[in-house]
PDB file of C-alpha atoms in Angstrom:
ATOM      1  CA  UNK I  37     238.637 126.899 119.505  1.00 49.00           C
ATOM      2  CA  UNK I  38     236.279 126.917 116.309  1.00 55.00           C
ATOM      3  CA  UNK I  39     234.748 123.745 117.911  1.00 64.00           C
ATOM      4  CA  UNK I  40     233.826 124.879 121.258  1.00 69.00           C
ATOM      5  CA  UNK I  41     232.327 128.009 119.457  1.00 70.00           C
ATOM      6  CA  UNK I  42     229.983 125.642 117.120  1.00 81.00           C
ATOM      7  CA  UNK I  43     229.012 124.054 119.941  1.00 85.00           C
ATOM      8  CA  UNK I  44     228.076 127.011 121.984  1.00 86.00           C
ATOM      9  CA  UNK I  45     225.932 128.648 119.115  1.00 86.00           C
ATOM     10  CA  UNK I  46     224.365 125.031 118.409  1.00 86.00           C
ATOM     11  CA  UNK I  47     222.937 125.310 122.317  1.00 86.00           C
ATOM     12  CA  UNK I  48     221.843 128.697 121.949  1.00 86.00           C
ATOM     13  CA  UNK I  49     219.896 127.925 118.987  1.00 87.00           C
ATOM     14  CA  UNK I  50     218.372 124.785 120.437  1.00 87.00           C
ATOM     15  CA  UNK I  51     217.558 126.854 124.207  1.00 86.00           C
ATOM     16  CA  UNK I  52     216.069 129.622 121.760  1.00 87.00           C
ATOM     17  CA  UNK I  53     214.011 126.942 120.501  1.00 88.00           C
ATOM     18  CA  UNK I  54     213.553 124.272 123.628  1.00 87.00           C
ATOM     19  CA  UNK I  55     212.712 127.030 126.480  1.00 87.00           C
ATOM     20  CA  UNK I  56     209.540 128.607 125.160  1.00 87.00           C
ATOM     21  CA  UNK I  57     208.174 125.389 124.241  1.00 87.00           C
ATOM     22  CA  UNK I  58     208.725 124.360 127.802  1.00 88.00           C
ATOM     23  CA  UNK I  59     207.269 127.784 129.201  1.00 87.00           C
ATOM     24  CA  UNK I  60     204.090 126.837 127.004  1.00 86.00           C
ATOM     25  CA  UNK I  61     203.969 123.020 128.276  1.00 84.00           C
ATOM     26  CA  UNK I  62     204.468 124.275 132.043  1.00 85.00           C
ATOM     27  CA  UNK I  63     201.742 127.166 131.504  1.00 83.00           C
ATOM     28  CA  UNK I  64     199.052 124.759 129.434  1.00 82.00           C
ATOM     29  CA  UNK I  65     199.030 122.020 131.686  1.00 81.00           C
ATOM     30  CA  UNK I  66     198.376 124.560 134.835  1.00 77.00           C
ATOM     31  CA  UNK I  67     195.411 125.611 133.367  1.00 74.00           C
ATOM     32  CA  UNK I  68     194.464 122.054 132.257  1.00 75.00           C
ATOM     33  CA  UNK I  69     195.139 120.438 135.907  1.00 71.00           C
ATOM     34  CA  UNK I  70     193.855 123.573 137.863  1.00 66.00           C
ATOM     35  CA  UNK I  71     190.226 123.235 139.554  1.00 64.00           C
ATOM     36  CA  UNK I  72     187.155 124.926 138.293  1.00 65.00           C
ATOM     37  CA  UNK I  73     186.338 127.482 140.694  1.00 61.00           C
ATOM     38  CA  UNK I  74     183.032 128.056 142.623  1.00 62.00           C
ATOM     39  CA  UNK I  75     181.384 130.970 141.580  1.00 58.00           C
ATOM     40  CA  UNK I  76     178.839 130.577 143.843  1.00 59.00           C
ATOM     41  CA  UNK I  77     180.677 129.773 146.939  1.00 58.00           C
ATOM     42  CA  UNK I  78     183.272 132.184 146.604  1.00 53.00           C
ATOM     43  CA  UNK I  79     181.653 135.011 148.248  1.00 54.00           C
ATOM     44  CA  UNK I  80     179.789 134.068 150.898  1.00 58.00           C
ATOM     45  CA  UNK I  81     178.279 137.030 152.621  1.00 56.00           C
ATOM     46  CA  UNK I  82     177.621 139.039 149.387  1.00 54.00           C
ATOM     47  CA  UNK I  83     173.820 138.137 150.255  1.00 59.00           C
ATOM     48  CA  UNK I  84     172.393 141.246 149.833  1.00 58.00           C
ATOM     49  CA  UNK I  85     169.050 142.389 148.250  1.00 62.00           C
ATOM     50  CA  UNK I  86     170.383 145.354 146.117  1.00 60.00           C
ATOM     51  CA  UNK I  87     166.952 146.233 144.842  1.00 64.00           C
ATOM     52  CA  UNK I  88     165.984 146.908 148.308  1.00 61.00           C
ATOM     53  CA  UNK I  89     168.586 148.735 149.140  1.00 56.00           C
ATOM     54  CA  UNK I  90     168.101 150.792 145.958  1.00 58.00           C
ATOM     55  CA  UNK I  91     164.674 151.675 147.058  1.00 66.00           C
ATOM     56  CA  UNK I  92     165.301 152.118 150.614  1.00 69.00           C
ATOM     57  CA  UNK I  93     167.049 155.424 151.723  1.00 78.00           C
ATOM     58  CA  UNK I  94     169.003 154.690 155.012  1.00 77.00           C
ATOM     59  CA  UNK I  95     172.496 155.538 157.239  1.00 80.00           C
ATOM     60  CA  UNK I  96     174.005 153.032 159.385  1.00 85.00           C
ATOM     61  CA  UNK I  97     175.716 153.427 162.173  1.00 88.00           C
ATOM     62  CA  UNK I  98     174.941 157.685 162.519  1.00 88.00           C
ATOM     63  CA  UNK I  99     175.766 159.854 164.884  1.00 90.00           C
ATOM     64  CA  UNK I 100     173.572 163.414 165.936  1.00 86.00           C
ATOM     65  CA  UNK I 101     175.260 165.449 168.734  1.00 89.00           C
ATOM     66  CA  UNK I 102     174.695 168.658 170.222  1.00 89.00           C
ATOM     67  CA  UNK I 103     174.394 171.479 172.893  1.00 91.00           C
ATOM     68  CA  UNK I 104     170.679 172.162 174.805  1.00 89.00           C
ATOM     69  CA  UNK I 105     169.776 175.761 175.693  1.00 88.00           C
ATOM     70  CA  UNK I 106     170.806 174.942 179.330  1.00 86.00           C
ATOM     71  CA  UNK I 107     174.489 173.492 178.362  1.00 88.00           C
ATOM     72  CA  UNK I 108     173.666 169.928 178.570  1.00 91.00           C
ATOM     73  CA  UNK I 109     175.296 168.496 175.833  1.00 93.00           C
ATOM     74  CA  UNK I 110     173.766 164.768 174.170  1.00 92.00           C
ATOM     75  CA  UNK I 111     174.767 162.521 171.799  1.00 92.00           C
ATOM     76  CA  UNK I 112     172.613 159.882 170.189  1.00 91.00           C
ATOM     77  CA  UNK I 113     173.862 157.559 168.024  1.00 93.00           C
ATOM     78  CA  UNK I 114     172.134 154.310 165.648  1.00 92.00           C
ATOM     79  CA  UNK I 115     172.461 150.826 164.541  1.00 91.00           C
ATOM     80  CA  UNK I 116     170.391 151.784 161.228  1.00 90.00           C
ATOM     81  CA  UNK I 117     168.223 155.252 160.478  1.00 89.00           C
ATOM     82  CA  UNK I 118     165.687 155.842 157.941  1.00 88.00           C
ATOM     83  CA  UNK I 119     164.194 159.522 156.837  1.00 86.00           C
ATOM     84  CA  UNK I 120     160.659 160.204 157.373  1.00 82.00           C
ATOM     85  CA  UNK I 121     158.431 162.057 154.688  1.00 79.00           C
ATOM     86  CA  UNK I 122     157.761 164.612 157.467  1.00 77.00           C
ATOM     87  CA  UNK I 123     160.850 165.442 158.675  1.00 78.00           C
ATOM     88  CA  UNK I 124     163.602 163.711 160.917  1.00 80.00           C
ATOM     89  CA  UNK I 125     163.735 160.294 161.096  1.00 85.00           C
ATOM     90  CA  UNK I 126     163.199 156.503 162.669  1.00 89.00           C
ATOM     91  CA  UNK I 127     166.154 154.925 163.817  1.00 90.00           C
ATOM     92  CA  UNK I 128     166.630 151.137 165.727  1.00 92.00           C
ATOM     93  CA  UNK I 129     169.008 149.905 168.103  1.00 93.00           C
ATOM     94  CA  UNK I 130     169.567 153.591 169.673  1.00 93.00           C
ATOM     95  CA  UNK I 131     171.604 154.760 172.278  1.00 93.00           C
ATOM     96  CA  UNK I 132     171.992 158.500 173.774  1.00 93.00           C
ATOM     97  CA  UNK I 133     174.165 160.101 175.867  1.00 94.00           C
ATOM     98  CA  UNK I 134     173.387 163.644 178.285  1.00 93.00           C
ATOM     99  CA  UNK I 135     176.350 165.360 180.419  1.00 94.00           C
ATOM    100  CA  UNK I 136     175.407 168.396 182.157  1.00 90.00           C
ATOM    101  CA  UNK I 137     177.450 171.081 182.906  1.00 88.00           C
ATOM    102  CA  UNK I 138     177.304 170.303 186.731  1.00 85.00           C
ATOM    103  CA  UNK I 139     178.850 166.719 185.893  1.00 88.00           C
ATOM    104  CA  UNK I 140     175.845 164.538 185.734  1.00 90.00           C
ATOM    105  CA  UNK I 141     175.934 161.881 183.448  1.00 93.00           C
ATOM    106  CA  UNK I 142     172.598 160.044 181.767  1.00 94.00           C
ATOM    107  CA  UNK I 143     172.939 157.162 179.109  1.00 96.00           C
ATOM    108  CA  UNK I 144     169.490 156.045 177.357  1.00 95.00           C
ATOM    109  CA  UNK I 145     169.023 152.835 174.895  1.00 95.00           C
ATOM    110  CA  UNK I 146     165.743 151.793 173.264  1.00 95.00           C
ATOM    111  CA  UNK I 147     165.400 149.022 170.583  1.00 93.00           C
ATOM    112  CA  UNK I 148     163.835 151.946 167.911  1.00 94.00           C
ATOM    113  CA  UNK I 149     162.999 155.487 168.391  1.00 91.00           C
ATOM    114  CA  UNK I 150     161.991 158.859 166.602  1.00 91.00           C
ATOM    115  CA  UNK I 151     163.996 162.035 165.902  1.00 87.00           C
ATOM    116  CA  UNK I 152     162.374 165.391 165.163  1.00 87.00           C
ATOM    117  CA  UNK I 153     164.617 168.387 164.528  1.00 83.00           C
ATOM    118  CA  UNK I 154     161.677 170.221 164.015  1.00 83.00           C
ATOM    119  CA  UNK I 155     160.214 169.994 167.639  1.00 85.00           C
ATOM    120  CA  UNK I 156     163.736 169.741 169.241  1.00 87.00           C
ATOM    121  CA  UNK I 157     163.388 165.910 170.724  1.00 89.00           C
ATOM    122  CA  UNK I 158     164.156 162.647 169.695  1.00 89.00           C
ATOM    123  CA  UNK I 159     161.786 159.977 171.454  1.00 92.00           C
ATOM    124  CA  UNK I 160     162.912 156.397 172.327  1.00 94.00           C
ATOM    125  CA  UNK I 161     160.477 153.276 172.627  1.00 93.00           C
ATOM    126  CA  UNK I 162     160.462 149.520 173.682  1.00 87.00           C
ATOM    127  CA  UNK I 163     162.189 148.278 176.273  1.00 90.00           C
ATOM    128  CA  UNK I 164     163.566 151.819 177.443  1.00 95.00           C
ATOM    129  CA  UNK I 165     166.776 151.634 179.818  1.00 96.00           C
ATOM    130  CA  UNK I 166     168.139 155.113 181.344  1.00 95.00           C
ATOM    131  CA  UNK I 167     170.120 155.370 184.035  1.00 95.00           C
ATOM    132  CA  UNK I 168     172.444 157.935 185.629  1.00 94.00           C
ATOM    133  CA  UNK I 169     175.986 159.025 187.093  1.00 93.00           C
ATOM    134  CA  UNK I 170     173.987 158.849 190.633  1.00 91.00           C
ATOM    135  CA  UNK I 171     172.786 155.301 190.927  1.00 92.00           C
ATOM    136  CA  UNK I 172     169.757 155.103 189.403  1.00 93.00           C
ATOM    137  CA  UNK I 173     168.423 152.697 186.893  1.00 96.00           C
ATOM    138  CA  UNK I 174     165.197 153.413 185.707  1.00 95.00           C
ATOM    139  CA  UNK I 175     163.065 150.963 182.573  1.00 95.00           C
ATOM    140  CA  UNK I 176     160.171 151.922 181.141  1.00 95.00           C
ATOM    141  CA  UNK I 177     157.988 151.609 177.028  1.00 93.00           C
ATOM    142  CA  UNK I 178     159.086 154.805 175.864  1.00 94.00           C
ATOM    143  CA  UNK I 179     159.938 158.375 176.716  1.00 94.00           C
ATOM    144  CA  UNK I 180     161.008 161.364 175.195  1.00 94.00           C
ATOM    145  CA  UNK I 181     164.434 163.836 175.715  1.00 93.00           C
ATOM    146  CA  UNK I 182     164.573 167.218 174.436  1.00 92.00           C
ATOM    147  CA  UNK I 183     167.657 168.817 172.740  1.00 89.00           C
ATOM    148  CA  UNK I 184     166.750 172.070 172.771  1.00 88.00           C
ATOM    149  CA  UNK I 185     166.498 172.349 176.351  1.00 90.00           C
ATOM    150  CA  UNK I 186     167.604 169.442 179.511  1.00 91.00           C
ATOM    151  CA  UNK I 187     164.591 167.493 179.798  1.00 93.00           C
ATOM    152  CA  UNK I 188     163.420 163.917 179.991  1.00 95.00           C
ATOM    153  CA  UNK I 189     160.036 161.844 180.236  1.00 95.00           C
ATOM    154  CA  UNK I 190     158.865 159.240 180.342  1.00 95.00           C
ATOM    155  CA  UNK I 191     155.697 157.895 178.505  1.00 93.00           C
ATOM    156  CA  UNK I 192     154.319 155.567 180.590  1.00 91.00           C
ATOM    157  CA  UNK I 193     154.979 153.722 184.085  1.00 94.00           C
ATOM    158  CA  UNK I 194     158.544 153.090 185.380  1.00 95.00           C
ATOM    159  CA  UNK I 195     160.704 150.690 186.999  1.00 95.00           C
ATOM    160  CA  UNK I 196     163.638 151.736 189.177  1.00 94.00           C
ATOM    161  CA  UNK I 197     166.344 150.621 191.236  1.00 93.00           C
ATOM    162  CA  UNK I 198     168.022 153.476 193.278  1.00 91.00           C
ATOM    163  CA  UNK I 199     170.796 153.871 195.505  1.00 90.00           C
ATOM    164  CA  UNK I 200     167.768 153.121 198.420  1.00 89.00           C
ATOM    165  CA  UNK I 201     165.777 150.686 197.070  1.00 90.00           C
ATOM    166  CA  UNK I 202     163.375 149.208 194.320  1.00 92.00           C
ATOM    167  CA  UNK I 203     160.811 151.898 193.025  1.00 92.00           C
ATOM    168  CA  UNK I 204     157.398 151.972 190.739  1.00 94.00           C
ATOM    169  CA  UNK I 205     155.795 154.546 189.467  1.00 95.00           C
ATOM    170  CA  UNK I 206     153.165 155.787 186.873  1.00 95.00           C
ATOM    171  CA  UNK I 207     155.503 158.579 185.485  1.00 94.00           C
ATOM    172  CA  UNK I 208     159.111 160.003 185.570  1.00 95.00           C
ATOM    173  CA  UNK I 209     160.676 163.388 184.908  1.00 95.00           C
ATOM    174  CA  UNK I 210     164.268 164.361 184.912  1.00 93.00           C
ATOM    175  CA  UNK I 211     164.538 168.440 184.444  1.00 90.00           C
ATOM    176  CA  UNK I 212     166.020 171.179 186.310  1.00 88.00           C
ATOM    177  CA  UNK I 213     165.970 171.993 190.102  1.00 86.00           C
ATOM    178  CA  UNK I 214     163.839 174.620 191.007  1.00 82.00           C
ATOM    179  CA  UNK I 215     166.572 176.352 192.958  1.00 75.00           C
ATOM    180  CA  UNK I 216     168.477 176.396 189.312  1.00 65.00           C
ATOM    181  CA  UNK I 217     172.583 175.910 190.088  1.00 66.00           C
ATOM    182  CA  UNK I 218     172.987 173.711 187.381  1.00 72.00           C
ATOM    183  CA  UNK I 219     171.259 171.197 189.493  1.00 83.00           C
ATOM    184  CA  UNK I 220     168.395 168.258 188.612  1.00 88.00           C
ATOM    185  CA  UNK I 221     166.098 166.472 189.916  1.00 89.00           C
ATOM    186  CA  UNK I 222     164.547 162.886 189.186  1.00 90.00           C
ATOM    187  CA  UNK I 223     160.807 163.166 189.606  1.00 92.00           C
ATOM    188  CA  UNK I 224     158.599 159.887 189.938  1.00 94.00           C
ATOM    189  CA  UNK I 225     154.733 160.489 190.228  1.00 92.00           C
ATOM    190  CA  UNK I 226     151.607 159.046 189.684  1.00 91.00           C
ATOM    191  CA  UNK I 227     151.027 156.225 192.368  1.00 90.00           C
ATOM    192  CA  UNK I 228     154.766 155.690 193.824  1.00 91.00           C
ATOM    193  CA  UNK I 229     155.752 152.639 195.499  1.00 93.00           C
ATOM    194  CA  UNK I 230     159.008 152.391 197.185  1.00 89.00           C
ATOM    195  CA  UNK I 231     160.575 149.404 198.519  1.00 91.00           C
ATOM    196  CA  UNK I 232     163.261 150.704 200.874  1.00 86.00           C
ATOM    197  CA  UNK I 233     166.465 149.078 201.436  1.00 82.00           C
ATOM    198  CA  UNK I 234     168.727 150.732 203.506  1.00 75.00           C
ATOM    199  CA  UNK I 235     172.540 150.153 203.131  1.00 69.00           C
ATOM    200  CA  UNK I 236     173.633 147.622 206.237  1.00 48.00           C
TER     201      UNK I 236
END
C-alpha cells in the first residue's frame, strides 16, 4: 500500500512539474510558427479621408417630411446633404414624394437639388424625372416644389409621355384646379407639341 502511494505522489510531483512546461512549449511555438499579419490589408475599405470629413459638415442618407397648407403631404429624402451658409441646404441623389388628400400620387428624383426652409421649397436639378399616379411621365433640367403650399414647376422645357401620347413643351405646372375639390391639374405651356396616340 505504502508503494502505490510513493508512486502516486512521485507522478504528481513530476505532472506539477512536466504540464506547465508543456503549456509553455505548446504556447511559444504558436507564436513562433504563426504568420505575421497584414496590417495593411486587413481592412480594406477603411479608405477614408478623415481630414475631409472633419472639415466637411454633412448627413447621409436624411429624410425631411411634412404637411403643405392644402394637405398634400411630401417627403424628400438624400443620398448625401450638406448645410449652406444661408440657410437650408444642397443635397445629391434626391428623391421626393407628394400624396394629396384626393389620392394623387407624384414621385420626383434629380441627381442634386436645393432646400430652403426659409422660402418653403426645395428645388431639384439635372436630369429631373416626375411622374404621377395618372400616367404621366414628365423629364425636364430642373424645377421647383413648394412645401408650404401643393405646387410644382418646372424650370425649363419638358418632355412627357402621357396616357395619350408623347408631349413637348416650354413649361409645366402642377397646382390646384380652379374648381378647388381637392382636385389638380397638369399644365404644359409655352409652344406645346403633342404627338397623339390613341389606345387601339
Amino acid at each position: 500500500m505504502a508503494g502505490s502511494g510513493d508512486i502516486r505522489s512521485v507522478l504528481v510531483y513530476w505532472l506539477k512539474i512536466l504540464l506547465p512546461l508543456l503549456a509553455l512549449a505548446i504556447l511559444s511555438t504558436l507564436f513562433l510558427v504563426s504568420r505575421r499579419i497584414d496590417t495593411e490589408g486587413a481592412l480594406p475599405y477603411a479608405d477614408v479621408d478623415v481630414d475631409a470629413l472633419a472639415r466637411e459638415q454633412r448627413l447621409t442618407a436624411p429624410e425631411y417630411s411634412g404637411l403643405t397648407s392644402d394637405g398634400t403631404e411630401f417627403l424628400m429624402r438624400a443620398g448625401v446633404a450638406r448645410p449652406l451658409e444661408a440657410g437650408g441646404g444642397r443635397a445629391e441623389d434626391i428623391s421626393a414624394e407628394l400624396r394629396t388628400q384626393g389620392g394623387l400620387g407624384v414621385e420626383m428624383s434629380a441627381a442634386a437639388g436645393q432646400v430652403d426652409p426659409a422660402a418653403g421649397a426645395f428645388s431639384l436639378t439635372g436630369d429631373v424625372v416626375l411622374s404621377t399616379s395618372t400616367g404621366y411621365r414628365i423629364e425636364t433640367q430642373g424645377l421647383t416644389s413648394y412645401t408650404s403650399r401643393t405646387e410644382v414647376v418646372s424650370d425649363g422645357a419638358i418632355q412627357a409621355t402621357t396616357p395619350f401620347g408623347a408631349l413637348e413643351a416650354g413649361g409645366m405646372t402642377l397646382g390646384p384646379a380652379p374648381e378647388g375639390a381637392d382636385a389638380y391639374v397638369l399644365v404644359f405651356k409655352q409652344g406645346v407639341k403633342l404627338v397623339y396616340e390613341p389606345e387601339n
